[in-house]
XYZ file of C-alpha atoms in Angstrom:
141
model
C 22.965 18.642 19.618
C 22.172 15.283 18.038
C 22.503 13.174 21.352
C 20.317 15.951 23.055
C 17.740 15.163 20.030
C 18.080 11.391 20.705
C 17.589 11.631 24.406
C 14.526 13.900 23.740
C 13.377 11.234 21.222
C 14.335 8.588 23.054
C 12.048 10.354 26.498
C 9.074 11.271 24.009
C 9.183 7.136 22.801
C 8.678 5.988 26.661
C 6.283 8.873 27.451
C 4.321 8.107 24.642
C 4.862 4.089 25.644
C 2.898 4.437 29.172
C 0.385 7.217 27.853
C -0.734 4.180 24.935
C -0.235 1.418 27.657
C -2.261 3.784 30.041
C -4.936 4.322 27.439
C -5.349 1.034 26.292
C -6.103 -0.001 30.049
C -8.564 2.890 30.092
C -10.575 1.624 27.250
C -10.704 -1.475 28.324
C -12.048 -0.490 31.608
C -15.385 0.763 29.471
C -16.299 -2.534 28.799
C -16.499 -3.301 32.255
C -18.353 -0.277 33.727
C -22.278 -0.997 34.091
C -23.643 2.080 32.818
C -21.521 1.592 29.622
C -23.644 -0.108 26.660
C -21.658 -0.906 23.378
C -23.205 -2.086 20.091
C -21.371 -5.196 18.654
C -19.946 -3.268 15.997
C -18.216 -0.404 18.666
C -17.262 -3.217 20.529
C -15.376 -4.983 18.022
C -13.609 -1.336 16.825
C -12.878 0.167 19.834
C -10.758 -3.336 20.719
C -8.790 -2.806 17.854
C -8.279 0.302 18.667
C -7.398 -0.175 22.085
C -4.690 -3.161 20.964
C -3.263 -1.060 18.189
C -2.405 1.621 21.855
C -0.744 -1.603 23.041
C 1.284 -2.517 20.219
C 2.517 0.604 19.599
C 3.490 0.741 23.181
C 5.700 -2.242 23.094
C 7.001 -0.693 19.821
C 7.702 2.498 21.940
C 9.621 1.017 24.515
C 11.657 -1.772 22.027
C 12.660 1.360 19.567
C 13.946 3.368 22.321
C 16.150 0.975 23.671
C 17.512 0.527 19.979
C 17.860 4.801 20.127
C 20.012 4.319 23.263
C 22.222 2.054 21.459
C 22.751 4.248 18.293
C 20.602 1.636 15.800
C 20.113 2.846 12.048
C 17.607 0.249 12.124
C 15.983 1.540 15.381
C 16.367 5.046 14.071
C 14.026 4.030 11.391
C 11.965 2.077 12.702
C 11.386 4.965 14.859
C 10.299 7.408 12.261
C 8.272 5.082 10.925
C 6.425 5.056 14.661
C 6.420 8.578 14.822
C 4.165 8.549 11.691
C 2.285 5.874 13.377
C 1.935 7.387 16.417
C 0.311 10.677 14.478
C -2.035 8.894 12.356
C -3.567 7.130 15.946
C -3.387 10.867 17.029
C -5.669 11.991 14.047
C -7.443 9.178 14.481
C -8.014 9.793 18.409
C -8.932 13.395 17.339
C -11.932 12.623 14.656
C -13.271 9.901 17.354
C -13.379 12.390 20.113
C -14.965 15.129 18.535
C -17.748 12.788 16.670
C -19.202 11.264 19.649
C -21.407 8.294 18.376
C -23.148 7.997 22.033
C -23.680 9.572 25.763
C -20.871 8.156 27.043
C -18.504 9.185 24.163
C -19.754 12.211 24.389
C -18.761 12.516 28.303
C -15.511 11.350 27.187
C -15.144 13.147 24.115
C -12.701 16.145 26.444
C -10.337 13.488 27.366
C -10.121 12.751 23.801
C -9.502 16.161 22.271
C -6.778 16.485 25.218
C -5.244 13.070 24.313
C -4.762 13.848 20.676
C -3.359 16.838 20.644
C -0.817 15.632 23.282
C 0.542 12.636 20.768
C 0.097 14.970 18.151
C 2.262 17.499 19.492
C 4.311 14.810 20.655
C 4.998 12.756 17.072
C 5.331 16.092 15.263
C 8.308 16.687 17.731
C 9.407 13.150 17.220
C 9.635 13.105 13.887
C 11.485 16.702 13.621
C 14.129 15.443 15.799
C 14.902 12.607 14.288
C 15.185 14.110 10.822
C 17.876 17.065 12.066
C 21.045 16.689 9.955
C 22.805 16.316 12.814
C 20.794 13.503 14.296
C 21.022 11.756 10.771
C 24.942 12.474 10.900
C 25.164 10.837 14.066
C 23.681 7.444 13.004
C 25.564 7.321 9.569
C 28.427 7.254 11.450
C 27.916 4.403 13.953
């Protein structure tokens, strides 16, 4: 049961890794449509947003290689991202359904879809890594 929970983890990490990498490409491809106008402020917030997605995409990818080799470090570390992961999630979630414009409005579906996805997704995370016998299994390596 435990290595089925870390190879589910250890999936749900990568998945997660290309949706962010994916997403961060998509907002970043708003800046460069023509019919998209930001104010400086939007601009400036929806950047950060869009490089936190990155980050926690190499963090994605770096943790689950650390999962494959049976880290307690990684293990952690991973947690830690699942919480992460959850609060971009919520914060996905409250930007999608308060649209500040017309074109966050269009977009405001693909939001709603997005965060529940990675919210269903870290909630998972995190339950599988906190199984006894997940825990077990890295106490003992």
């Amino acid at each position: 049961m435990a290595r089925l929970s870390i190879g589910l983890v250890t999936t749900l990490e990568f998945f997660i890794g290309v949706l962010f990498a994916l997403w961060s490409l998509y907002g970043v491809s708003a800046f460069f449509a023509s019919l998209a106008r930001r104010h400086f402020g939007e601009a400036i917030l929806s950047v950060l947003l869009f490089l936190a997605a990155a980050f926690v995409s190499l963090l994605c990818f770096s943790a689950g290689v650390g999962l494959i080799r049976r880290s307690q470090r990684a293990r952690f570390s991973s947690l830690v991202q699942g919480f992460f992961v959850g609060g971009l999630g919520l914060v996905c979630l409250w930007s999608a359904t308060h649209p500040t414009d017309e074109y966050s409005r269009s977009e405001s579906g693909f939001g709603v879809g997005l965060a529940l996805v990675v919210l269903v997704v870290s909630f998972l995370w995190v339950v599988l890594l906190n199984l006894p016998q997940t825990r077990a299994e890295f106490k003992l390596t």
